[in-house]
Short mmCIF file of C-alpha atoms in Angstrom, two decimals:
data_model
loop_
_atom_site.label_atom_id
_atom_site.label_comp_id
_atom_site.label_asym_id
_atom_site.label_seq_id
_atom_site.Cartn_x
_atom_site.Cartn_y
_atom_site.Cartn_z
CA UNK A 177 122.53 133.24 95.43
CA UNK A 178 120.18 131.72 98.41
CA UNK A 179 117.20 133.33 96.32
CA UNK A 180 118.53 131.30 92.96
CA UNK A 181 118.94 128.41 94.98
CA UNK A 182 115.39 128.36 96.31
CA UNK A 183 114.07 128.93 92.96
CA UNK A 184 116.30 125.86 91.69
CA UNK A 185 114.57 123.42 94.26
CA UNK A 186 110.94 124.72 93.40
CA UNK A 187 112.39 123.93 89.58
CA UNK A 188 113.15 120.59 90.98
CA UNK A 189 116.51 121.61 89.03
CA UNK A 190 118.08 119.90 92.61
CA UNK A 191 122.09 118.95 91.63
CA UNK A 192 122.56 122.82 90.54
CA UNK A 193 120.56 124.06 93.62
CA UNK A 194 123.04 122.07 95.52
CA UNK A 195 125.56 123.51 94.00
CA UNK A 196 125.08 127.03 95.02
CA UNK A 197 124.01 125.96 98.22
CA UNK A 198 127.12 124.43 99.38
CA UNK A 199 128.61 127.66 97.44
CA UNK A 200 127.22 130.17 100.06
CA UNK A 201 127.68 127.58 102.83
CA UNK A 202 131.26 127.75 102.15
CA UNK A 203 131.56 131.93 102.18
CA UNK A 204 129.20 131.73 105.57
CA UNK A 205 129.16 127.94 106.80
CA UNK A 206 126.60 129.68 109.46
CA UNK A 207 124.25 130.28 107.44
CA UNK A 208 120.87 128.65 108.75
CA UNK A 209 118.78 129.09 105.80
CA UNK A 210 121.10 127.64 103.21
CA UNK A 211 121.52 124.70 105.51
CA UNK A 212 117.51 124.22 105.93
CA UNK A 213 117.64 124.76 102.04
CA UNK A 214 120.11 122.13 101.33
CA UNK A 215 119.08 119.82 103.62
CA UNK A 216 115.67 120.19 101.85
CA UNK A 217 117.16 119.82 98.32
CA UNK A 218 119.61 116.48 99.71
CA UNK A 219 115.93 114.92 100.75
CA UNK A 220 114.27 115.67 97.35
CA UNK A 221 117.72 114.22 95.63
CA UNK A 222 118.46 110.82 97.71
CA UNK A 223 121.12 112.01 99.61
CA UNK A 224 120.08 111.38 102.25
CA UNK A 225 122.70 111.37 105.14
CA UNK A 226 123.31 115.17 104.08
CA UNK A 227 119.49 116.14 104.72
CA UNK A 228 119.68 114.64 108.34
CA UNK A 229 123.20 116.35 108.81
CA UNK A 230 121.88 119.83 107.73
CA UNK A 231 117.86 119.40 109.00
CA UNK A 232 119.31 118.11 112.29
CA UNK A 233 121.73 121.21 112.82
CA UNK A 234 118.83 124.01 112.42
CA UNK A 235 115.78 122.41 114.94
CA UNK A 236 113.99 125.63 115.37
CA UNK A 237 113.90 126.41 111.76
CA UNK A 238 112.57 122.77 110.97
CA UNK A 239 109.96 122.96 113.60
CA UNK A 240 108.61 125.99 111.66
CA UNK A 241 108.36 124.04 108.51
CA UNK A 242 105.85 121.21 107.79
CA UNK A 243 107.70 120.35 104.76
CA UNK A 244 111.32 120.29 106.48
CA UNK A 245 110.10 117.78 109.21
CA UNK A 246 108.67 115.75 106.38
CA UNK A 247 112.12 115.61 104.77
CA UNK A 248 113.73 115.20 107.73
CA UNK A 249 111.54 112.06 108.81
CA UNK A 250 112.41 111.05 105.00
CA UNK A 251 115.42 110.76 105.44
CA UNK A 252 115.44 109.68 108.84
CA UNK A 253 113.68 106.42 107.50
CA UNK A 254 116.29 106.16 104.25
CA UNK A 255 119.15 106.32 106.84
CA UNK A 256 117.86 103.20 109.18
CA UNK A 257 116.97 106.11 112.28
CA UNK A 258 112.91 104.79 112.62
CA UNK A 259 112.31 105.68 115.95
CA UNK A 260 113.57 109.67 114.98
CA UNK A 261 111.58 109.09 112.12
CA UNK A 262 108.15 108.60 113.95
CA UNK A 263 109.60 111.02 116.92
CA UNK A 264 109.80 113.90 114.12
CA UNK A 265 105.92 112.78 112.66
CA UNK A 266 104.71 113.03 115.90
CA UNK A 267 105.81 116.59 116.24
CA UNK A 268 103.48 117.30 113.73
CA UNK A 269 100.69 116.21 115.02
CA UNK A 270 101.58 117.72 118.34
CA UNK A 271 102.37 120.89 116.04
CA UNK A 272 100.01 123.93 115.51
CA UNK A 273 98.61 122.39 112.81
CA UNK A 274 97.23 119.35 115.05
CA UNK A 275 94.94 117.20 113.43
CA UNK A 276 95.93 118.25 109.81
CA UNK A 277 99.45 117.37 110.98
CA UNK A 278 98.75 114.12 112.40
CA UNK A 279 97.35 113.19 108.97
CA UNK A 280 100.24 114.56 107.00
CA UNK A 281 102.63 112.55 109.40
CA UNK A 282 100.40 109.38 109.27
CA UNK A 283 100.59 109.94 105.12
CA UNK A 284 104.42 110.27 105.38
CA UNK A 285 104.68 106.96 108.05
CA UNK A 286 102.57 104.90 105.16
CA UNK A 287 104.75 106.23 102.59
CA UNK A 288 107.69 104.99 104.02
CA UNK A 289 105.89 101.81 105.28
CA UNK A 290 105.53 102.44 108.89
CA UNK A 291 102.64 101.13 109.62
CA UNK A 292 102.59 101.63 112.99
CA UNK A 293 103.32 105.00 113.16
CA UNK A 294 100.96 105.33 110.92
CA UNK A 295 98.08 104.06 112.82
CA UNK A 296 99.13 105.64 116.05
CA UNK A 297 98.89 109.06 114.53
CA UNK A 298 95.52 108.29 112.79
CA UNK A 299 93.99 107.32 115.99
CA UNK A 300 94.81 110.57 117.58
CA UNK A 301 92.53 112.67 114.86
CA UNK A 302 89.69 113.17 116.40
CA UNK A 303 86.32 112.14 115.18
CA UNK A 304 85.19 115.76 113.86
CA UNK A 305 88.20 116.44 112.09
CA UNK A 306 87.01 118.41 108.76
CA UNK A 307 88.79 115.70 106.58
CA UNK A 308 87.79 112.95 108.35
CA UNK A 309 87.03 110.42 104.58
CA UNK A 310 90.84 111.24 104.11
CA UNK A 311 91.53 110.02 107.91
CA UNK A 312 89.56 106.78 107.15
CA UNK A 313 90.72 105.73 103.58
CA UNK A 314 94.20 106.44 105.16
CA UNK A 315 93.45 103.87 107.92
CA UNK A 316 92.34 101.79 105.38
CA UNK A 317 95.28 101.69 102.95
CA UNK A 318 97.33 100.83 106.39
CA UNK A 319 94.97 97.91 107.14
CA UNK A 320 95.59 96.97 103.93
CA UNK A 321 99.23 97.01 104.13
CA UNK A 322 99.04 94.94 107.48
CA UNK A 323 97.43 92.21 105.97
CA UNK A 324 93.84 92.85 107.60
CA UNK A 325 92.36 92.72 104.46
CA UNK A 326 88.55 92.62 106.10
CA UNK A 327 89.25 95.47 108.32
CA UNK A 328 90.03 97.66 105.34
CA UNK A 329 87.14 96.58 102.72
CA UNK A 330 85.20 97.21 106.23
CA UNK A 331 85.92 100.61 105.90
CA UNK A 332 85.88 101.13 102.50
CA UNK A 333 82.78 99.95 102.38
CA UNK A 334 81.40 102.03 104.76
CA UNK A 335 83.16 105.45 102.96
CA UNK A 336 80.90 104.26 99.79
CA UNK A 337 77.47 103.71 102.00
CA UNK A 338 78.24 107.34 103.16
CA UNK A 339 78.49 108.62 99.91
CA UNK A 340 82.32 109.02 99.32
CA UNK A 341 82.68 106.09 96.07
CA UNK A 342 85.13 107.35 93.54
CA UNK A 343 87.76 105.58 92.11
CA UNK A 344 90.67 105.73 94.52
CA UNK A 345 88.38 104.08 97.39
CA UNK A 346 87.06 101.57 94.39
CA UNK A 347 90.71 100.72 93.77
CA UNK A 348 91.61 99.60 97.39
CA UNK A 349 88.77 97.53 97.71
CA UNK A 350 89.53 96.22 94.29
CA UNK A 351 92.79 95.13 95.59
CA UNK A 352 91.27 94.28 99.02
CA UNK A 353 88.96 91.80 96.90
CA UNK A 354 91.83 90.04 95.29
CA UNK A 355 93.61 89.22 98.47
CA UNK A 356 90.67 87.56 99.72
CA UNK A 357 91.10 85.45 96.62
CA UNK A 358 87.83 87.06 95.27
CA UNK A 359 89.40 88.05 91.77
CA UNK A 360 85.79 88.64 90.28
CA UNK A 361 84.84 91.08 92.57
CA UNK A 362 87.98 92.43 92.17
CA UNK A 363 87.79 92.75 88.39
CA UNK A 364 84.33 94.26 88.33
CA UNK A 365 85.01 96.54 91.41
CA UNK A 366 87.82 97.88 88.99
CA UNK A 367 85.75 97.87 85.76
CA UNK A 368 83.32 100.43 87.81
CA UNK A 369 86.15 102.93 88.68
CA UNK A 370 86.62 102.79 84.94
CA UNK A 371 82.95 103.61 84.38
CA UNK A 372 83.01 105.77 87.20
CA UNK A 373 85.54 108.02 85.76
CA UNK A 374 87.32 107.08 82.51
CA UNK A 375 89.92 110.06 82.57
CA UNK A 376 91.62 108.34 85.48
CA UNK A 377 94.32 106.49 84.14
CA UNK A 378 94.97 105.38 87.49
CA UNK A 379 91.73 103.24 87.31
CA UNK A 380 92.62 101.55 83.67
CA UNK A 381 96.66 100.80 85.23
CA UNK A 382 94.70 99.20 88.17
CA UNK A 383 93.05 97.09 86.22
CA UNK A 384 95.52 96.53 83.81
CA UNK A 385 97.90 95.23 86.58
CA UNK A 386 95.51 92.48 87.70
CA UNK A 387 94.62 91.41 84.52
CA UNK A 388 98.82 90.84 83.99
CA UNK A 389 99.40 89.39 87.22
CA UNK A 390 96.31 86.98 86.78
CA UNK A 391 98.29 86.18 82.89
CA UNK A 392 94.91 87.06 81.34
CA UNK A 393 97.21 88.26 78.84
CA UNK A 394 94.94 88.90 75.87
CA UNK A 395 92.63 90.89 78.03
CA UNK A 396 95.36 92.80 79.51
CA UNK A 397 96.89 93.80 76.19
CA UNK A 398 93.76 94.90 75.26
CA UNK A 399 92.84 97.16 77.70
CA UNK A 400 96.91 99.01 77.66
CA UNK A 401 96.30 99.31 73.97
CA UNK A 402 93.20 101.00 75.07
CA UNK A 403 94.94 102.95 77.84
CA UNK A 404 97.40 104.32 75.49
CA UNK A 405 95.10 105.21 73.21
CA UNK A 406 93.27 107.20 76.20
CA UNK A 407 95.99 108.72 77.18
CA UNK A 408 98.71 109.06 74.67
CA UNK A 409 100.59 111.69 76.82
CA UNK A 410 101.22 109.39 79.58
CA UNK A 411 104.89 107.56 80.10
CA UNK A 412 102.81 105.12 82.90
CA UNK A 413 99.94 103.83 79.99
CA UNK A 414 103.00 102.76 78.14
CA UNK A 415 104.94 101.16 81.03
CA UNK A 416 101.62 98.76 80.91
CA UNK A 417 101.88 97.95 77.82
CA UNK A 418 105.84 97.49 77.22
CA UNK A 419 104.98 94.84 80.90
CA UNK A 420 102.56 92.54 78.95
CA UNK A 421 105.10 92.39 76.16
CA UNK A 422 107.63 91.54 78.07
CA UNK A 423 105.67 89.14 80.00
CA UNK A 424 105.11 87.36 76.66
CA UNK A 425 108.54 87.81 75.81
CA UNK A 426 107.09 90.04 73.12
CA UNK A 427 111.44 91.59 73.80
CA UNK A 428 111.18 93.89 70.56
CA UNK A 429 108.00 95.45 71.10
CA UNK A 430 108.67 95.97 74.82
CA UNK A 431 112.18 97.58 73.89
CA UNK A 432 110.37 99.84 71.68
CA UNK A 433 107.49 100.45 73.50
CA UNK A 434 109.15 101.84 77.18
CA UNK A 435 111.64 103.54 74.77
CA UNK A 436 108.53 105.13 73.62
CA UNK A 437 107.64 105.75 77.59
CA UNK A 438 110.82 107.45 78.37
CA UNK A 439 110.40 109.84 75.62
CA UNK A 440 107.83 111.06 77.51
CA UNK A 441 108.97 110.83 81.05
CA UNK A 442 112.71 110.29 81.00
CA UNK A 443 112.63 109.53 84.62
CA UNK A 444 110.17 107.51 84.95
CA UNK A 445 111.52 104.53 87.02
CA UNK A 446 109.56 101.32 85.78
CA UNK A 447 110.49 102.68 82.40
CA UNK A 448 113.74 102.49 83.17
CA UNK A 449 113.97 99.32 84.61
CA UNK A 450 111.49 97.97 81.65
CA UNK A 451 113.60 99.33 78.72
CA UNK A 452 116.63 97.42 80.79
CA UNK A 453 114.63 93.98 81.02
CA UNK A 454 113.62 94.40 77.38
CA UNK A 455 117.66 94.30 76.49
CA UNK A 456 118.55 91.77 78.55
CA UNK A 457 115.79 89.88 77.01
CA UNK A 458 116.36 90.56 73.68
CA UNK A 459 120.10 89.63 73.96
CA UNK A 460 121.50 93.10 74.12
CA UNK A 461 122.82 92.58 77.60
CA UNK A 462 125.31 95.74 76.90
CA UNK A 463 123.00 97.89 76.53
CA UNK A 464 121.08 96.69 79.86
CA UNK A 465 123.74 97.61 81.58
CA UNK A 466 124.45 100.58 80.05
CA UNK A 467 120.96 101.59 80.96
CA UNK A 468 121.14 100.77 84.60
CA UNK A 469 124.26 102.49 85.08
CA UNK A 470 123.09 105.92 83.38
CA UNK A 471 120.21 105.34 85.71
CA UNK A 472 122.45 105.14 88.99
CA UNK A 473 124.36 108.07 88.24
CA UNK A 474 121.55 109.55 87.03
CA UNK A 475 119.84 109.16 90.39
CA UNK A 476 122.32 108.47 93.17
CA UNK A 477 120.64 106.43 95.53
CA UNK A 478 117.72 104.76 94.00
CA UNK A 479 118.20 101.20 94.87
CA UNK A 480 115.89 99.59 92.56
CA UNK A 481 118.22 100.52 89.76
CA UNK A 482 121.04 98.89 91.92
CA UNK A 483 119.25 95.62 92.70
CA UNK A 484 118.25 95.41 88.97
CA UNK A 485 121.99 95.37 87.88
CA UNK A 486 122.99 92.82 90.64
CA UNK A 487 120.58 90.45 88.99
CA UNK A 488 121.62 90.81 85.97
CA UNK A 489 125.12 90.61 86.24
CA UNK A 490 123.92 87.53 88.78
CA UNK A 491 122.67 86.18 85.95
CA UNK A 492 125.28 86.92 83.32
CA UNK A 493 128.32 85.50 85.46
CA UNK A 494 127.07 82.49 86.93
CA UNK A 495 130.54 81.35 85.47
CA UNK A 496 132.13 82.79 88.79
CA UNK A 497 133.91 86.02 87.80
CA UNK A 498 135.57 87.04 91.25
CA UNK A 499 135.20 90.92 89.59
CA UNK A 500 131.29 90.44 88.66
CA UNK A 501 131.03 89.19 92.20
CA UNK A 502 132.29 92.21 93.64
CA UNK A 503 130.35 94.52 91.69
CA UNK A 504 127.34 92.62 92.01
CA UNK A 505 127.67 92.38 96.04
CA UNK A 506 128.87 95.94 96.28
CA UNK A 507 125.62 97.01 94.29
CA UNK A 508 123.14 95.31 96.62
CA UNK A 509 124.98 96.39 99.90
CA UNK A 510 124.07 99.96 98.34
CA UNK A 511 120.62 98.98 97.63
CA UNK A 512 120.41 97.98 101.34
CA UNK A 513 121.74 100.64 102.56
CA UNK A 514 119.76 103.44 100.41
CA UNK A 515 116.44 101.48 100.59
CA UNK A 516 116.52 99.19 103.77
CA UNK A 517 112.76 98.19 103.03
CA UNK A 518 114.03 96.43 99.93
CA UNK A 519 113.40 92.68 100.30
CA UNK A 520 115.57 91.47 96.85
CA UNK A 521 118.50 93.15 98.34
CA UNK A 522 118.40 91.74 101.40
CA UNK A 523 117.37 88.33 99.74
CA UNK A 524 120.22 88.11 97.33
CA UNK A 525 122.99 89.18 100.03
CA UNK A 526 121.67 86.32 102.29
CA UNK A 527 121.86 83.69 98.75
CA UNK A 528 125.70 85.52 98.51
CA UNK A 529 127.02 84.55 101.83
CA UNK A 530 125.04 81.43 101.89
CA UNK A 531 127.26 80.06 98.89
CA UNK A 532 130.32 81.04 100.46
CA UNK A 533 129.59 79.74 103.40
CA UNK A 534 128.91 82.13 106.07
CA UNK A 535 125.50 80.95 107.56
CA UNK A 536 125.30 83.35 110.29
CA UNK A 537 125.16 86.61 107.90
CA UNK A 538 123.64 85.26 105.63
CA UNK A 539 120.51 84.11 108.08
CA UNK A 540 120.79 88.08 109.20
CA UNK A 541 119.66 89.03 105.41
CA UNK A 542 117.66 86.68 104.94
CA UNK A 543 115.78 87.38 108.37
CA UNK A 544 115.26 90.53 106.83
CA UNK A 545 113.78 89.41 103.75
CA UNK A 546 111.56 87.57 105.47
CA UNK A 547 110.24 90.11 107.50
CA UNK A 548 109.73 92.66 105.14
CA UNK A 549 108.25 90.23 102.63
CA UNK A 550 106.46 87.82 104.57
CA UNK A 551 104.73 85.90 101.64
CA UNK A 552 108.07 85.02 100.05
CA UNK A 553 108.27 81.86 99.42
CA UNK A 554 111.88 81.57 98.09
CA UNK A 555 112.67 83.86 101.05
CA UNK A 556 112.02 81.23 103.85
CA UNK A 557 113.24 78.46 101.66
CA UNK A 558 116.48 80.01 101.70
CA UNK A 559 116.70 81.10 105.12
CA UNK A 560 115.24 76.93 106.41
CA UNK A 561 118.18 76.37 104.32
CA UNK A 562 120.84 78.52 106.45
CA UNK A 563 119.02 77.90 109.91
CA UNK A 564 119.36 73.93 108.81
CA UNK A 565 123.01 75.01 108.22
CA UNK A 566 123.21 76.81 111.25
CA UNK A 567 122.48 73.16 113.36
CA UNK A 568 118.65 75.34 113.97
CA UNK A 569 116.67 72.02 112.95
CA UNK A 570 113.39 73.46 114.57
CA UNK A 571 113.62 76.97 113.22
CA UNK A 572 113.75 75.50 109.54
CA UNK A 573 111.45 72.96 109.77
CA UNK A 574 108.72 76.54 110.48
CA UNK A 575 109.82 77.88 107.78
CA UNK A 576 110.00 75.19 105.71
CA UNK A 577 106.07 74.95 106.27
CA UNK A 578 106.13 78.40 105.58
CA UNK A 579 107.26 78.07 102.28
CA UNK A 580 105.23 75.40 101.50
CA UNK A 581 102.32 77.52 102.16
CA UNK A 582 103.45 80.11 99.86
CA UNK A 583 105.31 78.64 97.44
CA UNK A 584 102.38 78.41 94.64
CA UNK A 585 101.82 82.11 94.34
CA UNK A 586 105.57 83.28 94.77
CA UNK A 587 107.61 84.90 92.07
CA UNK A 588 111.50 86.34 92.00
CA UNK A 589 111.01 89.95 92.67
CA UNK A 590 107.19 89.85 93.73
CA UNK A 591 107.84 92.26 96.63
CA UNK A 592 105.99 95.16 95.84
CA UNK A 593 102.70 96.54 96.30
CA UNK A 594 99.79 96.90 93.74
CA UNK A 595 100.52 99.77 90.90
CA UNK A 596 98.52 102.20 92.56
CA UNK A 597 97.97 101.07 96.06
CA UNK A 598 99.21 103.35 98.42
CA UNK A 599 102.11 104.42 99.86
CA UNK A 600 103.78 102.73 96.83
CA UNK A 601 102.04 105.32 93.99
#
């Protein structure tokens, strides 16, 4: 049954790997393999608590196993533990597989948007390392992340004078380019990774992405109609397109279009939420919700689905239904909780508690927001609001200015990274 089990996971077939896992736990609750194995399989399937539970209770077996202590620092991150999260990546590097595993640890740290650990672990590969371009366009997508914009096209730059330009390095400094507020270099550094090699698709969503957020709409529907021509096999071509549509409120055609994505990919996630936007936007606000719940018990722990049916019950019960409420607060507590990165979660539970009144949580959510979504304008304009609240006159007047200063570019939901900027792929 272990061996069935193990072929399950590698099927990515993970609920009925789980099943005979816990099976053969219960007959032998000893057994050190099936607990490796399950903890492995919790990781892949968002439960989270469960991997750290089962990884924790078999060390020596973990150590063994690269891809245990990845899922183990996984989860570690999901679950709020940090510090055992970067303890467990350093291991790695520490490991036999030294450099090789500082790299792997530094690409799970930037995954899961830890920076720092990231950085720390980079700067311990030494100069010679075999892979060294993959070292520095690492280091770069974590300058990037940190805001130090320069420091990364720096880099980038210097990969391309040594030879390395292909299209992943020509999307970061694409992106690195628009941050600087130097969109044309941005568009054209894009437009050459589509030269460079047109059977990326990565290079046309890149592109694609600007061209939406920058509402050049008409040049943006042009090139997903291209992309989808391209690429008609691809769920994440279509995703582009059904987003200009329903950035033009095009509802019908974007309700069609990501249905036609999730033909192809039935789990793809911004398909998903898409095809749930598209409803509510087209009036069918059943069927929205419909969607997003499928999708949560579909994939038990995914927050984004979570957060997505907050706001739209949020939006369909501003009447003051004490049962919306409840569902809609209870929903984003789970978002925070399975995704503590999320800024909307932490956002709307510090606009919750703000209307009823309690100040001093909801300045604790909407601390968080802030600091994992620093450019938010609505974000400190919310929390100047509960610090002014809170009698904290000089604490809201900063951030106050703060949302002055962002307030032009700011958007409900802009928390994310670029489409294909790492760690967010």
């Amino acid at each position: 049954r272990r061996h069935l089990a193990a072929n399950l996971w590698q099927l990515h077939r993970y609920a009925e790997a789980k099943q005979n896992l816990k099976i053969i736990l219960k007959a032998d609750p000893a057994d050190s393999q099936a607990k490796l194995l399950l903890g492995m399989v919790s990781e892949k399937s968002g439960d989270h608590a469960t991997a750290v539970t089962m990884l924790e209770s078999v060390p020596d077996l973990v150590r063994r196993q690269p891809e245990a202590v990845v899922a183990l620092a996984k989860s570690y991150y999901r679950t709020g533990e940090r510090i055992k999260a970067a303890d467990s990546l350093s291991a790695l590097a520490n490991g036999p597989l030294k450099a090789q595993g500082a790299l792997l640890g530094a690409q799970v740290a930037c995954d899961m948007q830890d920076y720092e650990t990231a950085e720390t672990l980079l700067s311990a590969i030494p100069a010679e390392f075999s892979d060294g371009t993959a070292a520095r366009y690492l280091l770069a997508v974590v300058e990037f992340h940190t805001k130090r914009y320069q420091q990364s096209e720096q880099i980038l730059q210097r990969l391309i004078s040594a030879g390395q330009k292909n299209g992943e390095i020509l999307r970061l400094l694409g992106w690195c380019y628009h941050k600087t507020n130097r969109d044309g270099d941005a568009i054209r550094t894009f437009r050459e990774a589509v030269e460079l090699n047109p059977t990326d698709e990565r290079n046309f969503l890149d592109l694609g992405g600007l061209l939406l957020e920058q509402r050049k709409f008409a040049a943006a529907l042009e090139l997903a109609n291209r992309s989808v021509n391209a690429f008609p096999a691809s769920a994440d071509a279509l995703v582009l397109l059904g987003s200009i549509e329903l950035a033009t409120e095009r509802f019908t055609d974007a309700l069609m279009t990501y249905s036609r994505s999730l033909s192809l990919d039935p789990s793809n996630a911004e398909g998903i939420l898409g095809l749930a936007r598209a409803q509510a936007g087209a009036g069918m606000g059943d069927h929205a919700r419909r969607t997003l719940d499928e999708a949560i018990r579909r994939f038990p722990g995914r927050a984004p689905f979570e957060v997505e049916l907050a706001l739209l019950l949020l939006k369909e019960n501003e009447n003051g239904d004490s049962n919306s409420q409840a569902r809609t607060e209870e929903l984003l507590q789970a978002a925070a909780k399975h995704d503590p990165t999320l800024a909307e979660a932490q956002f709307q539970l510090g606009e919750l508690a703000l209307r009823r009144g309690q100040t001093a949580l909801a300045i604790v959510h909407l601390e968080n927001a802030v600091r994992i979504s620093p450019e938010s304008a609505r974000a400190h304009f919310a929390l100047a609001r509960g610090y002014r609240r809170a009698g904290r006159a000089e604490e809201a007047e900063k951030e106050t200015v703060l949302f002055e200063k962002f307030k032009k570019g700011d958007t409900p939901g802009a928390t994310s990274s670029p489409p294909n900027v790492p760690p967010n792929e």
